[in-house]
Amino acid sequence: MWLIPAIAAAILIGLDQATKLLALANLKPIGSMALIDGFMDLTFVENRGVAFGMFSGQRWFILLLTGLITAALVYFYLNLPKTKEYKYVRMAMVLIFAGAIGNMIDRIFRGYVVDFFEFTFFNWPVFNVADIYVVIGVAVLAFLIMFVIKDPEEEKKKDE
């Protein structure tokens, strides 16, 4: 039950790390380049905080927090009901886990997270592939919790 998600997470983390290595090799020396003119640039940023620069310079706190979050994700993943309706919840959790680990690897080995995608048509923080995993995973998880997953007590009341 855990082998396929572990392989999926490893592949996602590998893709994230590969894109960051490309950014380090190609973007760090030049700083920035247009990807889609007027829409998105590739801009090298050493992010020493979390989203929107919060906790900047608090590397050990961020690592501890990320460790706790990933441990909670693993715990809840392993304790979810083993039914089909939780398949998408598991997928979302794998995305969040892969994103958290991808950025944690950067913080451990570089002391900062490599960010490189920058929207140029509005002001938004520079981000990376791991951030995309987390955002998509959290959005899917929120949608499932709010609109799809039904509380067993709620189901019982409907049936009566």
PDB file of N, CA and C in Angstrom, residues 49-130:
ATOM      1  N   GLY A  49      13.273  31.993   3.676  1.00  0.00           N
ATOM      2  CA  GLY A  49      12.075  31.955   4.508  1.00  0.00           C
ATOM      3  C   GLY A  49      11.111  30.910   3.980  1.00  0.00           C
ATOM      4  N   VAL A  50       9.837  31.131   4.265  1.00  0.00           N
ATOM      5  CA  VAL A  50       8.788  30.277   3.707  1.00  0.00           C
ATOM      6  C   VAL A  50       7.921  31.167   2.814  1.00  0.00           C
ATOM      7  N   ALA A  51       6.676  30.815   2.618  1.00  0.00           N
ATOM      8  CA  ALA A  51       5.794  31.571   1.738  1.00  0.00           C
ATOM      9  C   ALA A  51       5.791  33.053   2.087  1.00  0.00           C
ATOM     10  N   PHE A  52       5.905  33.873   1.059  1.00  0.00           N
ATOM     11  CA  PHE A  52       5.878  35.332   1.181  1.00  0.00           C
ATOM     12  C   PHE A  52       7.000  35.866   2.080  1.00  0.00           C
ATOM     13  N   GLY A  53       8.087  35.099   2.203  1.00  0.00           N
ATOM     14  CA  GLY A  53       9.243  35.553   2.966  1.00  0.00           C
ATOM     15  C   GLY A  53       9.084  35.471   4.481  1.00  0.00           C
ATOM     16  N   MET A  54       7.991  34.866   4.945  1.00  0.00           N
ATOM     17  CA  MET A  54       7.804  34.743   6.398  1.00  0.00           C
ATOM     18  C   MET A  54       8.916  33.886   7.003  1.00  0.00           C
ATOM     19  N   PHE A  55       9.281  34.190   8.223  1.00  0.00           N
ATOM     20  CA  PHE A  55      10.303  33.460   8.981  1.00  0.00           C
ATOM     21  C   PHE A  55      11.661  33.464   8.279  1.00  0.00           C
ATOM     22  N   SER A  56      11.936  34.503   7.514  1.00  0.00           N
ATOM     23  CA  SER A  56      13.205  34.601   6.811  1.00  0.00           C
ATOM     24  C   SER A  56      14.365  34.523   7.804  1.00  0.00           C
ATOM     25  N   GLY A  57      15.329  33.676   7.490  1.00  0.00           N
ATOM     26  CA  GLY A  57      16.499  33.506   8.348  1.00  0.00           C
ATOM     27  C   GLY A  57      16.269  32.553   9.518  1.00  0.00           C
ATOM     28  N   GLN A  58      15.093  31.988   9.636  1.00  0.00           N
ATOM     29  CA  GLN A  58      14.775  31.065  10.731  1.00  0.00           C
ATOM     30  C   GLN A  58      14.892  29.616  10.253  1.00  0.00           C
ATOM     31  N   ARG A  59      16.035  29.265   9.699  1.00  0.00           N
ATOM     32  CA  ARG A  59      16.249  27.964   9.062  1.00  0.00           C
ATOM     33  C   ARG A  59      15.882  26.796   9.962  1.00  0.00           C
ATOM     34  N   TRP A  60      16.350  26.787  11.200  1.00  0.00           N
ATOM     35  CA  TRP A  60      16.117  25.642  12.085  1.00  0.00           C
ATOM     36  C   TRP A  60      14.655  25.539  12.500  1.00  0.00           C
ATOM     37  N   PHE A  61      14.013  26.672  12.702  1.00  0.00           N
ATOM     38  CA  PHE A  61      12.585  26.659  13.018  1.00  0.00           C
ATOM     39  C   PHE A  61      11.796  26.099  11.838  1.00  0.00           C
ATOM     40  N   ILE A  62      12.140  26.550  10.628  1.00  0.00           N
ATOM     41  CA  ILE A  62      11.448  26.086   9.424  1.00  0.00           C
ATOM     42  C   ILE A  62      11.665  24.584   9.235  1.00  0.00           C
ATOM     43  N   LEU A  63      12.898  24.120   9.448  1.00  0.00           N
ATOM     44  CA  LEU A  63      13.177  22.685   9.321  1.00  0.00           C
ATOM     45  C   LEU A  63      12.381  21.881  10.342  1.00  0.00           C
ATOM     46  N   LEU A  64      12.308  22.355  11.575  1.00  0.00           N
ATOM     47  CA  LEU A  64      11.534  21.670  12.616  1.00  0.00           C
ATOM     48  C   LEU A  64      10.056  21.634  12.237  1.00  0.00           C
ATOM     49  N   LEU A  65       9.532  22.769  11.813  1.00  0.00           N
ATOM     50  CA  LEU A  65       8.124  22.848  11.422  1.00  0.00           C
ATOM     51  C   LEU A  65       7.830  21.916  10.245  1.00  0.00           C
ATOM     52  N   THR A  66       8.706  21.909   9.250  1.00  0.00           N
ATOM     53  CA  THR A  66       8.524  21.040   8.088  1.00  0.00           C
ATOM     54  C   THR A  66       8.589  19.577   8.500  1.00  0.00           C
ATOM     55  N   GLY A  67       9.507  19.253   9.398  1.00  0.00           N
ATOM     56  CA  GLY A  67       9.601  17.881   9.899  1.00  0.00           C
ATOM     57  C   GLY A  67       8.330  17.446  10.600  1.00  0.00           C
ATOM     58  N   LEU A  68       7.771  18.323  11.419  1.00  0.00           N
ATOM     59  CA  LEU A  68       6.518  18.008  12.117  1.00  0.00           C
ATOM     60  C   LEU A  68       5.363  17.835  11.125  1.00  0.00           C
ATOM     61  N   ILE A  69       5.307  18.711  10.132  1.00  0.00           N
ATOM     62  CA  ILE A  69       4.234  18.625   9.130  1.00  0.00           C
ATOM     63  C   ILE A  69       4.348  17.334   8.326  1.00  0.00           C
ATOM     64  N   THR A  70       5.554  16.980   7.908  1.00  0.00           N
ATOM     65  CA  THR A  70       5.710  15.752   7.118  1.00  0.00           C
ATOM     66  C   THR A  70       5.424  14.520   7.971  1.00  0.00           C
ATOM     67  N   ALA A  71       5.817  14.550   9.243  1.00  0.00           N
ATOM     68  CA  ALA A  71       5.503  13.425  10.139  1.00  0.00           C
ATOM     69  C   ALA A  71       3.986  13.289  10.295  1.00  0.00           C
ATOM     70  N   ALA A  72       3.287  14.412  10.438  1.00  0.00           N
ATOM     71  CA  ALA A  72       1.822  14.379  10.551  1.00  0.00           C
ATOM     72  C   ALA A  72       1.198  13.852   9.257  1.00  0.00           C
ATOM     73  N   LEU A  73       1.722  14.291   8.114  1.00  0.00           N
ATOM     74  CA  LEU A  73       1.210  13.796   6.834  1.00  0.00           C
ATOM     75  C   LEU A  73       1.347  12.282   6.733  1.00  0.00           C
ATOM     76  N   VAL A  74       2.510  11.767   7.087  1.00  0.00           N
ATOM     77  CA  VAL A  74       2.733  10.321   7.029  1.00  0.00           C
ATOM     78  C   VAL A  74       1.784   9.599   7.988  1.00  0.00           C
ATOM     79  N   TYR A  75       1.651  10.128   9.199  1.00  0.00           N
ATOM     80  CA  TYR A  75       0.769   9.512  10.191  1.00  0.00           C
ATOM     81  C   TYR A  75      -0.668   9.453   9.670  1.00  0.00           C
ATOM     82  N   PHE A  76      -1.186  10.588   9.192  1.00  0.00           N
ATOM     83  CA  PHE A  76      -2.569  10.614   8.712  1.00  0.00           C
ATOM     84  C   PHE A  76      -2.739   9.772   7.448  1.00  0.00           C
ATOM     85  N   TYR A  77      -1.736   9.786   6.586  1.00  0.00           N
ATOM     86  CA  TYR A  77      -1.793   8.961   5.376  1.00  0.00           C
ATOM     87  C   TYR A  77      -1.953   7.493   5.750  1.00  0.00           C
ATOM     88  N   LEU A  78      -1.134   7.045   6.678  1.00  0.00           N
ATOM     89  CA  LEU A  78      -1.164   5.637   7.086  1.00  0.00           C
ATOM     90  C   LEU A  78      -2.437   5.269   7.850  1.00  0.00           C
ATOM     91  N   ASN A  79      -3.103   6.255   8.433  1.00  0.00           N
ATOM     92  CA  ASN A  79      -4.297   5.979   9.230  1.00  0.00           C
ATOM     93  C   ASN A  79      -5.603   6.343   8.545  1.00  0.00           C
ATOM     94  N   LEU A  80      -5.534   6.741   7.287  1.00  0.00           N
ATOM     95  CA  LEU A  80      -6.764   7.006   6.537  1.00  0.00           C
ATOM     96  C   LEU A  80      -7.512   5.691   6.322  1.00  0.00           C
ATOM     97  N   PRO A  81      -8.827   5.748   6.235  1.00  0.00           N
ATOM     98  CA  PRO A  81      -9.572   4.528   5.896  1.00  0.00           C
ATOM     99  C   PRO A  81      -9.072   3.964   4.566  1.00  0.00           C
ATOM    100  N   LYS A  82      -9.021   2.669   4.478  1.00  0.00           N
ATOM    101  CA  LYS A  82      -8.488   2.010   3.281  1.00  0.00           C
ATOM    102  C   LYS A  82      -9.578   1.806   2.226  1.00  0.00           C
ATOM    103  N   THR A  83     -10.361   2.852   2.005  1.00  0.00           N
ATOM    104  CA  THR A  83     -11.450   2.771   1.039  1.00  0.00           C
ATOM    105  C   THR A  83     -11.137   3.614  -0.186  1.00  0.00           C
ATOM    106  N   LYS A  84     -11.874   3.309  -1.279  1.00  0.00           N
ATOM    107  CA  LYS A  84     -11.628   3.977  -2.556  1.00  0.00           C
ATOM    108  C   LYS A  84     -11.832   5.485  -2.507  1.00  0.00           C
ATOM    109  N   GLU A  85     -12.802   5.941  -1.719  1.00  0.00           N
ATOM    110  CA  GLU A  85     -13.102   7.374  -1.726  1.00  0.00           C
ATOM    111  C   GLU A  85     -11.976   8.226  -1.167  1.00  0.00           C
ATOM    112  N   TYR A  86     -11.000   7.611  -0.530  1.00  0.00           N
ATOM    113  CA  TYR A  86      -9.856   8.369   0.007  1.00  0.00           C
ATOM    114  C   TYR A  86      -8.650   8.348  -0.934  1.00  0.00           C
ATOM    115  N   LYS A  87      -8.827   7.783  -2.130  1.00  0.00           N
ATOM    116  CA  LYS A  87      -7.729   7.712  -3.097  1.00  0.00           C
ATOM    117  C   LYS A  87      -7.185   9.103  -3.434  1.00  0.00           C
ATOM    118  N   TYR A  88      -8.059  10.068  -3.687  1.00  0.00           N
ATOM    119  CA  TYR A  88      -7.611  11.407  -4.060  1.00  0.00           C
ATOM    120  C   TYR A  88      -7.028  12.165  -2.868  1.00  0.00           C
ATOM    121  N   VAL A  89      -7.513  11.852  -1.687  1.00  0.00           N
ATOM    122  CA  VAL A  89      -6.919  12.435  -0.471  1.00  0.00           C
ATOM    123  C   VAL A  89      -5.470  11.970  -0.365  1.00  0.00           C
ATOM    124  N   ARG A  90      -5.244  10.690  -0.601  1.00  0.00           N
ATOM    125  CA  ARG A  90      -3.877  10.155  -0.550  1.00  0.00           C
ATOM    126  C   ARG A  90      -2.985  10.816  -1.602  1.00  0.00           C
ATOM    127  N   MET A  91      -3.527  10.986  -2.805  1.00  0.00           N
ATOM    128  CA  MET A  91      -2.740  11.621  -3.873  1.00  0.00           C
ATOM    129  C   MET A  91      -2.363  13.048  -3.488  1.00  0.00           C
ATOM    130  N   ALA A  92      -3.309  13.788  -2.930  1.00  0.00           N
ATOM    131  CA  ALA A  92      -3.031  15.156  -2.500  1.00  0.00           C
ATOM    132  C   ALA A  92      -1.962  15.161  -1.412  1.00  0.00           C
ATOM    133  N   MET A  93      -2.039  14.212  -0.504  1.00  0.00           N
ATOM    134  CA  MET A  93      -1.055  14.144   0.581  1.00  0.00           C
ATOM    135  C   MET A  93       0.339  13.810   0.055  1.00  0.00           C
ATOM    136  N   VAL A  94       0.414  12.970  -0.968  1.00  0.00           N
ATOM    137  CA  VAL A  94       1.712  12.661  -1.590  1.00  0.00           C
ATOM    138  C   VAL A  94       2.299  13.924  -2.225  1.00  0.00           C
ATOM    139  N   LEU A  95       1.468  14.716  -2.891  1.00  0.00           N
ATOM    140  CA  LEU A  95       1.953  15.974  -3.478  1.00  0.00           C
ATOM    141  C   LEU A  95       2.491  16.916  -2.399  1.00  0.00           C
ATOM    142  N   ILE A  96       1.741  17.085  -1.327  1.00  0.00           N
ATOM    143  CA  ILE A  96       2.176  17.974  -0.241  1.00  0.00           C
ATOM    144  C   ILE A  96       3.469  17.461   0.367  1.00  0.00           C
ATOM    145  N   PHE A  97       3.542  16.166   0.602  1.00  0.00           N
ATOM    146  CA  PHE A  97       4.739  15.542   1.175  1.00  0.00           C
ATOM    147  C   PHE A  97       5.948  15.770   0.272  1.00  0.00           C
ATOM    148  N   ALA A  98       5.787  15.514  -1.029  1.00  0.00           N
ATOM    149  CA  ALA A  98       6.903  15.675  -1.975  1.00  0.00           C
ATOM    150  C   ALA A  98       7.377  17.123  -2.015  1.00  0.00           C
ATOM    151  N   GLY A  99       6.453  18.065  -2.002  1.00  0.00           N
ATOM    152  CA  GLY A  99       6.832  19.473  -1.996  1.00  0.00           C
ATOM    153  C   GLY A  99       7.573  19.865  -0.731  1.00  0.00           C
ATOM    154  N   ALA A 100       7.071  19.397   0.402  1.00  0.00           N
ATOM    155  CA  ALA A 100       7.721  19.714   1.678  1.00  0.00           C
ATOM    156  C   ALA A 100       9.132  19.132   1.729  1.00  0.00           C
ATOM    157  N   ILE A 101       9.288  17.896   1.297  1.00  0.00           N
ATOM    158  CA  ILE A 101      10.610  17.252   1.321  1.00  0.00           C
ATOM    159  C   ILE A 101      11.545  17.911   0.309  1.00  0.00           C
ATOM    160  N   GLY A 102      11.026  18.258  -0.870  1.00  0.00           N
ATOM    161  CA  GLY A 102      11.855  18.928  -1.881  1.00  0.00           C
ATOM    162  C   GLY A 102      12.455  20.215  -1.355  1.00  0.00           C
ATOM    163  N   ASN A 103      11.650  21.024  -0.685  1.00  0.00           N
ATOM    164  CA  ASN A 103      12.170  22.275  -0.128  1.00  0.00           C
ATOM    165  C   ASN A 103      13.024  22.030   1.117  1.00  0.00           C
ATOM    166  N   MET A 104      12.706  20.981   1.863  1.00  0.00           N
ATOM    167  CA  MET A 104      13.505  20.654   3.048  1.00  0.00           C
ATOM    168  C   MET A 104      14.927  20.249   2.638  1.00  0.00           C
ATOM    169  N   ILE A 105      15.039  19.519   1.555  1.00  0.00           N
ATOM    170  CA  ILE A 105      16.358  19.116   1.041  1.00  0.00           C
ATOM    171  C   ILE A 105      17.200  20.361   0.761  1.00  0.00           C
ATOM    172  N   ASP A 106      16.592  21.345   0.120  1.00  0.00           N
ATOM    173  CA  ASP A 106      17.308  22.602  -0.160  1.00  0.00           C
ATOM    174  C   ASP A 106      17.791  23.261   1.133  1.00  0.00           C
ATOM    175  N   ARG A 107      16.901  23.373   2.105  1.00  0.00           N
ATOM    176  CA  ARG A 107      17.267  24.038   3.365  1.00  0.00           C
ATOM    177  C   ARG A 107      18.383  23.309   4.087  1.00  0.00           C
ATOM    178  N   ILE A 108      18.354  21.981   4.053  1.00  0.00           N
ATOM    179  CA  ILE A 108      19.388  21.201   4.730  1.00  0.00           C
ATOM    180  C   ILE A 108      20.735  21.349   4.030  1.00  0.00           C
ATOM    181  N   PHE A 109      20.761  21.182   2.710  1.00  0.00           N
ATOM    182  CA  PHE A 109      22.026  21.128   1.985  1.00  0.00           C
ATOM    183  C   PHE A 109      22.533  22.462   1.447  1.00  0.00           C
ATOM    184  N   ARG A 110      21.638  23.437   1.274  1.00  0.00           N
ATOM    185  CA  ARG A 110      22.071  24.736   0.747  1.00  0.00           C
ATOM    186  C   ARG A 110      21.893  25.872   1.746  1.00  0.00           C
ATOM    187  N   GLY A 111      21.018  25.678   2.708  1.00  0.00           N
ATOM    188  CA  GLY A 111      20.706  26.747   3.653  1.00  0.00           C
ATOM    189  C   GLY A 111      19.628  27.685   3.146  1.00  0.00           C
ATOM    190  N   TYR A 112      19.108  27.436   1.956  1.00  0.00           N
ATOM    191  CA  TYR A 112      18.039  28.233   1.346  1.00  0.00           C
ATOM    192  C   TYR A 112      17.319  27.372   0.314  1.00  0.00           C
ATOM    193  N   VAL A 113      16.131  27.810  -0.064  1.00  0.00           N
ATOM    194  CA  VAL A 113      15.352  27.130  -1.101  1.00  0.00           C
ATOM    195  C   VAL A 113      15.573  27.861  -2.422  1.00  0.00           C
ATOM    196  N   VAL A 114      15.812  27.104  -3.467  1.00  0.00           N
ATOM    197  CA  VAL A 114      15.986  27.665  -4.806  1.00  0.00           C
ATOM    198  C   VAL A 114      14.605  27.912  -5.411  1.00  0.00           C
ATOM    199  N   ASP A 115      14.298  29.172  -5.666  1.00  0.00           N
ATOM    200  CA  ASP A 115      13.064  29.559  -6.344  1.00  0.00           C
ATOM    201  C   ASP A 115      13.432  30.168  -7.692  1.00  0.00           C
ATOM    202  N   PHE A 116      12.531  30.016  -8.688  1.00  0.00           N
ATOM    203  CA  PHE A 116      12.904  30.526 -10.012  1.00  0.00           C
ATOM    204  C   PHE A 116      11.755  30.888 -10.925  1.00  0.00           C
ATOM    205  N   PHE A 117      10.519  30.516 -10.631  1.00  0.00           N
ATOM    206  CA  PHE A 117       9.388  30.938 -11.456  1.00  0.00           C
ATOM    207  C   PHE A 117       8.878  32.280 -10.936  1.00  0.00           C
ATOM    208  N   GLU A 118       8.730  33.248 -11.839  1.00  0.00           N
ATOM    209  CA  GLU A 118       8.233  34.557 -11.425  1.00  0.00           C
ATOM    210  C   GLU A 118       7.183  35.057 -12.415  1.00  0.00           C
ATOM    211  N   PHE A 119       5.966  35.244 -11.904  1.00  0.00           N
ATOM    212  CA  PHE A 119       4.940  35.882 -12.724  1.00  0.00           C
ATOM    213  C   PHE A 119       5.305  37.348 -12.874  1.00  0.00           C
ATOM    214  N   THR A 120       5.221  37.859 -14.095  1.00  0.00           N
ATOM    215  CA  THR A 120       5.568  39.266 -14.316  1.00  0.00           C
ATOM    216  C   THR A 120       4.349  40.133 -14.561  1.00  0.00           C
ATOM    217  N   PHE A 121       3.171  39.521 -14.748  1.00  0.00           N
ATOM    218  CA  PHE A 121       1.979  40.324 -15.007  1.00  0.00           C
ATOM    219  C   PHE A 121       1.282  40.757 -13.721  1.00  0.00           C
ATOM    220  N   PHE A 122       1.696  40.238 -12.579  1.00  0.00           N
ATOM    221  CA  PHE A 122       1.254  40.739 -11.281  1.00  0.00           C
ATOM    222  C   PHE A 122       2.304  40.392 -10.239  1.00  0.00           C
ATOM    223  N   ASN A 123       2.249  41.073  -9.122  1.00  0.00           N
ATOM    224  CA  ASN A 123       3.256  40.903  -8.082  1.00  0.00           C
ATOM    225  C   ASN A 123       2.955  39.654  -7.256  1.00  0.00           C
ATOM    226  N   TRP A 124       3.808  38.653  -7.382  1.00  0.00           N
ATOM    227  CA  TRP A 124       3.665  37.392  -6.657  1.00  0.00           C
ATOM    228  C   TRP A 124       5.061  36.887  -6.337  1.00  0.00           C
ATOM    229  N   PRO A 125       5.248  36.268  -5.186  1.00  0.00           N
ATOM    230  CA  PRO A 125       6.590  35.772  -4.848  1.00  0.00           C
ATOM    231  C   PRO A 125       7.101  34.736  -5.862  1.00  0.00           C
ATOM    232  N   VAL A 126       8.391  34.715  -6.046  1.00  0.00           N
ATOM    233  CA  VAL A 126       9.041  33.728  -6.903  1.00  0.00           C
ATOM    234  C   VAL A 126       8.866  32.360  -6.232  1.00  0.00           C
ATOM    235  N   PHE A 127       8.646  31.311  -7.038  1.00  0.00           N
ATOM    236  CA  PHE A 127       8.353  29.991  -6.486  1.00  0.00           C
ATOM    237  C   PHE A 127       9.056  28.910  -7.283  1.00  0.00           C
ATOM    238  N   ASN A 128       8.877  27.660  -6.874  1.00  0.00           N
ATOM    239  CA  ASN A 128       9.537  26.538  -7.530  1.00  0.00           C
ATOM    240  C   ASN A 128       8.561  25.381  -7.719  1.00  0.00           C
ATOM    241  N   VAL A 129       9.046  24.269  -8.238  1.00  0.00           N
ATOM    242  CA  VAL A 129       8.202  23.106  -8.519  1.00  0.00           C
ATOM    243  C   VAL A 129       7.625  22.523  -7.229  1.00  0.00           C
ATOM    244  N   ALA A 130       8.419  22.436  -6.173  1.00  0.00           N
ATOM    245  CA  ALA A 130       7.924  21.906  -4.896  1.00  0.00           C
ATOM    246  C   ALA A 130       6.774  22.756  -4.369  1.00  0.00           C
TER     247      ALA A 130
END
